[in-house]
Coordinates of C-alpha atoms in Angstrom, one line a residue:
M8 CA -33.1 -0.5 -37.3
K9 CA -34.6 1.9 -35.1
K10 CA -35.3 -1.2 -32.3
G11 CA -30.9 -2.2 -33.1
L12 CA -30.4 1.6 -32.1
L13 CA -32.5 1.5 -28.8
V14 CA -31.2 -2.2 -28.0
L15 CA -27.9 -0.8 -28.0
S16 CA -28.3 2.7 -25.8
G17 CA -29.6 0.4 -23.7
L18 CA -26.6 -1.7 -23.7
L19 CA -24.7 1.2 -23.4
L20 CA -26.6 2.9 -20.5
S21 CA -26.3 -0.8 -19.1
T22 CA -22.4 -1.0 -19.1
L23 CA -22.4 2.6 -17.9
S24 CA -24.5 3.2 -14.6
F25 CA -21.3 1.8 -12.5
G26 CA -19.9 4.8 -13.9
Q27 CA -18.7 7.7 -10.8
E28 CA -19.2 11.2 -11.8
A29 CA -16.8 14.0 -11.3
G30 CA -16.6 15.6 -8.1
E31 CA -17.9 12.2 -6.4
L32 CA -15.6 11.2 -3.3
H33 CA -16.1 7.2 -2.3
M34 CA -14.4 5.8 0.9
R35 CA -13.1 1.8 1.1
V36 CA -12.3 0.1 4.3
R37 CA -10.3 -2.7 3.7
A38 CA -7.7 -5.5 5.0
T39 CA -4.4 -5.4 4.1
G40 CA -1.9 -7.9 3.7
V41 CA 2.3 -6.3 3.8
V42 CA 4.1 -8.4 2.4
P43 CA 7.7 -7.1 2.2
M44 CA 10.4 -8.5 0.2
E45 CA 13.3 -6.9 1.8
D46 CA 17.1 -7.3 0.6
A47 CA 19.9 -5.3 2.8
K48 CA 23.3 -4.7 2.5
I49 CA 25.1 -4.7 5.9
E50 CA 28.5 -2.5 5.8
T51 CA 31.2 -4.1 8.5
I52 CA 29.5 -6.9 9.6
G53 CA 27.2 -8.2 6.7
G54 CA 24.3 -10.1 6.1
N55 CA 21.2 -9.3 5.0
V56 CA 17.9 -8.3 7.0
A57 CA 14.6 -10.5 7.6
V58 CA 11.2 -8.6 8.0
S59 CA 7.5 -9.7 9.4
N60 CA 4.4 -9.6 7.2
N61 CA 2.1 -8.0 8.4
L62 CA -2.1 -8.1 8.7
I63 CA -3.5 -4.7 9.2
P64 CA -7.2 -2.1 8.5
E65 CA -7.2 0.3 6.2
V66 CA -8.8 2.9 4.9
D67 CA -8.6 4.7 1.7
F68 CA -10.2 7.5 0.0
T69 CA -10.6 8.4 -3.8
Y70 CA -12.0 11.5 -5.3
Y71 CA -12.8 11.8 -9.0
F72 CA -11.9 14.3 -11.3
T73 CA -13.7 12.3 -14.5
K74 CA -15.8 9.7 -14.9
N75 CA -12.8 7.7 -15.8
I76 CA -9.7 9.6 -14.3
A77 CA -9.3 9.5 -10.3
A78 CA -7.3 10.4 -7.3
E79 CA -6.6 7.9 -4.5
L80 CA -5.3 8.4 -0.7
I81 CA -4.5 5.2 1.4
L82 CA -4.2 5.7 5.0
G83 CA -2.7 2.5 7.5
T84 CA 0.0 1.5 9.7
S85 CA 2.1 -1.4 10.1
K86 CA 3.9 -3.2 12.3
H87 CA 7.2 -5.3 11.4
E88 CA 9.6 -7.8 13.1
V89 CA 12.9 -7.0 12.1
V90 CA 16.1 -9.2 12.2
A91 CA 20.0 -8.6 10.6
V92 CA 20.5 -12.7 9.6
N93 CA 24.0 -13.9 8.8
T94 CA 25.6 -11.5 9.4
A95 CA 29.6 -11.6 11.2
L96 CA 27.9 -11.1 15.1
G97 CA 25.4 -14.2 13.9
N98 CA 21.3 -12.9 13.8
L99 CA 20.8 -10.0 15.7
D100 CA 17.0 -8.8 16.7
L101 CA 16.8 -5.4 16.1
G102 CA 12.9 -5.6 17.2
R103 CA 9.9 -4.3 15.8
V104 CA 9.4 -1.0 13.6
M105 CA 6.1 0.3 12.5
L106 CA 5.6 2.0 9.0
L107 CA 3.1 5.2 8.1
P108 CA 3.3 5.0 4.7
P109 CA 0.2 7.2 3.2
T110 CA 0.0 7.0 -0.5
L111 CA -0.9 8.8 -2.9
N112 CA -2.2 7.2 -6.8
L113 CA -3.6 8.3 -9.7
Q114 CA -6.1 5.8 -11.1
Y115 CA -7.6 5.2 -14.7
H116 CA -11.1 3.4 -14.1
F117 CA -12.5 0.9 -17.0
Y118 CA -16.3 -0.3 -17.5
P119 CA -15.6 -3.3 -19.4
T120 CA -19.2 -4.6 -17.6
K121 CA -22.7 -3.3 -15.7
N122 CA -20.8 -4.7 -11.9
L123 CA -17.2 -4.6 -12.8
K124 CA -15.1 -1.7 -12.7
P125 CA -11.0 -2.1 -13.3
Y126 CA -8.6 0.3 -12.3
V127 CA -5.3 0.6 -12.5
G128 CA -3.0 3.9 -10.6
A129 CA 0.2 4.9 -10.2
G130 CA 2.5 7.3 -7.5
L131 CA 4.0 7.6 -4.3
N132 CA 4.5 7.0 -1.0
Y133 CA 5.9 8.8 1.4
T134 CA 7.1 6.3 4.6
I135 CA 7.4 7.6 7.9
F136 CA 9.2 4.9 10.6
Y137 CA 8.1 5.4 14.2
D138 CA 8.9 2.5 17.2
Q139 CA 12.1 1.8 15.8
G140 CA 14.0 -0.7 17.6
Q141 CA 11.6 -1.4 20.2
G142 CA 10.8 -4.8 21.9
K143 CA 13.9 -6.5 21.3
G144 CA 15.7 -8.5 23.8
R145 CA 16.6 -11.0 22.3
N146 CA 20.6 -10.6 22.1
T147 CA 21.9 -7.6 24.0
A148 CA 24.5 -6.6 21.7
V149 CA 22.3 -3.9 19.8
T150 CA 21.9 -0.4 21.6
S151 CA 19.7 1.5 19.2
V152 CA 18.1 1.2 15.5
A153 CA 16.9 3.9 13.8
Y154 CA 15.6 4.2 10.4
D155 CA 15.7 7.4 7.8
N156 CA 12.0 8.3 6.8
N157 CA 11.9 8.2 3.0
L158 CA 10.3 8.9 -0.1
G159 CA 8.8 6.0 -2.8
Y160 CA 7.3 4.5 -5.9
S161 CA 3.7 3.0 -6.2
F162 CA 1.5 0.9 -8.4
Q163 CA -1.7 -0.6 -8.3
L164 CA -3.9 -3.1 -9.7
G165 CA -7.5 -3.3 -9.0
F166 CA -11.2 -3.3 -9.2
D167 CA -14.7 -3.0 -7.6
Y168 CA -17.8 -4.8 -7.8
K169 CA -21.3 -3.2 -7.2
I170 CA -22.7 -5.0 -4.5
N171 CA -26.0 -2.5 -4.5
D172 CA -26.5 1.3 -5.4
K173 CA -24.6 2.3 -2.5
L174 CA -21.9 -0.9 -1.6
Y175 CA -19.4 -2.7 -3.9
W176 CA -16.8 -4.7 -3.1
N177 CA -13.2 -3.8 -4.1
V178 CA -9.7 -6.2 -4.5
D179 CA -6.9 -4.4 -4.7
V180 CA -2.9 -5.3 -5.2
K181 CA 0.1 -2.8 -4.8
K182 CA 3.6 -2.4 -4.8
L183 CA 5.6 -0.2 -3.4
Y184 CA 9.2 0.5 -4.8
L185 CA 10.5 1.7 -1.0
N186 CA 13.9 1.7 0.8
T187 CA 15.6 3.6 3.8
D188 CA 18.9 4.0 5.2
V189 CA 19.0 2.2 8.7
E190 CA 21.8 2.4 11.0
V191 CA 22.3 -0.4 14.2
G192 CA 24.0 0.7 17.5
A193 CA 25.9 -2.4 18.7
A194 CA 27.9 -2.5 22.1
L195 CA 30.8 -4.9 21.4
P196 CA 33.8 -6.0 23.8
S197 CA 35.8 -3.2 21.7
G198 CA 33.3 -0.4 22.4
Q199 CA 30.1 0.8 20.9
V200 CA 30.1 0.8 17.2
Y201 CA 27.5 2.0 14.5
V202 CA 26.6 0.1 11.8
P203 CA 24.8 1.8 8.7
A204 CA 22.7 -0.1 6.1
E205 CA 20.9 0.2 2.9
V206 CA 17.5 -1.8 3.2
D207 CA 15.2 -2.4 0.8
L208 CA 11.8 -2.7 2.0
N209 CA 9.7 -3.3 -1.5
P210 CA 6.2 -4.3 -0.1
W211 CA 3.4 -6.0 -1.7
L212 CA 0.2 -4.6 -0.5
I213 CA -2.9 -7.2 -1.0
S214 CA -6.5 -5.9 0.6
T215 CA -10.4 -6.4 -0.2
G216 CA -13.1 -4.9 1.8
I217 CA -16.3 -2.6 1.0
G218 CA -16.3 0.1 -0.6
F219 CA -18.9 3.1 -0.5
K220 CA -20.0 6.8 -2.0
L221 CA -19.8 9.9 0.8
F222 CA -21.3 12.7 -2.0

């Protein structure tokens, strides 16, 4: 009986050996693929939008309130080429737009094995659009593009896998639910017009990288 309890205690300790403590701060450096799942409602001229994918460097910080509960702040910026397709004016190059979507998620961490630590999370992101409309030139009709910053929601799944006492490998998948109002200025034979649009970006963020404990 005593031997069995000792074995059980040893297994429990090994399972919790990858656990974090309250007050710990961790940092990850990751490569992140940004894959928009775009859809748009464009007034007056109709059509839809096509938004390019991008691969970016990303940094995040995770603070542990308890062994299981943590908050993660994700920081990164991405560049996308945007085209209005199948409109009454044909395909319109809207140039590039830069996105800065700081995202804060509340997470719950599990400890099923000695080295593996899966987690789930949900939270908010606030996306800032900048350098909008830069780089256009394949059409002359578009004169300006303006995106509204907006608040969105985030959901995530991921895991950390222990490499050694200081490092771990991370894989993470997030889904952001994000929409924005866009106004496109166009010079037509009849004069200057401004076309409003509602655009859903709803990107997937697919990441992998290395994490380590700061303190």
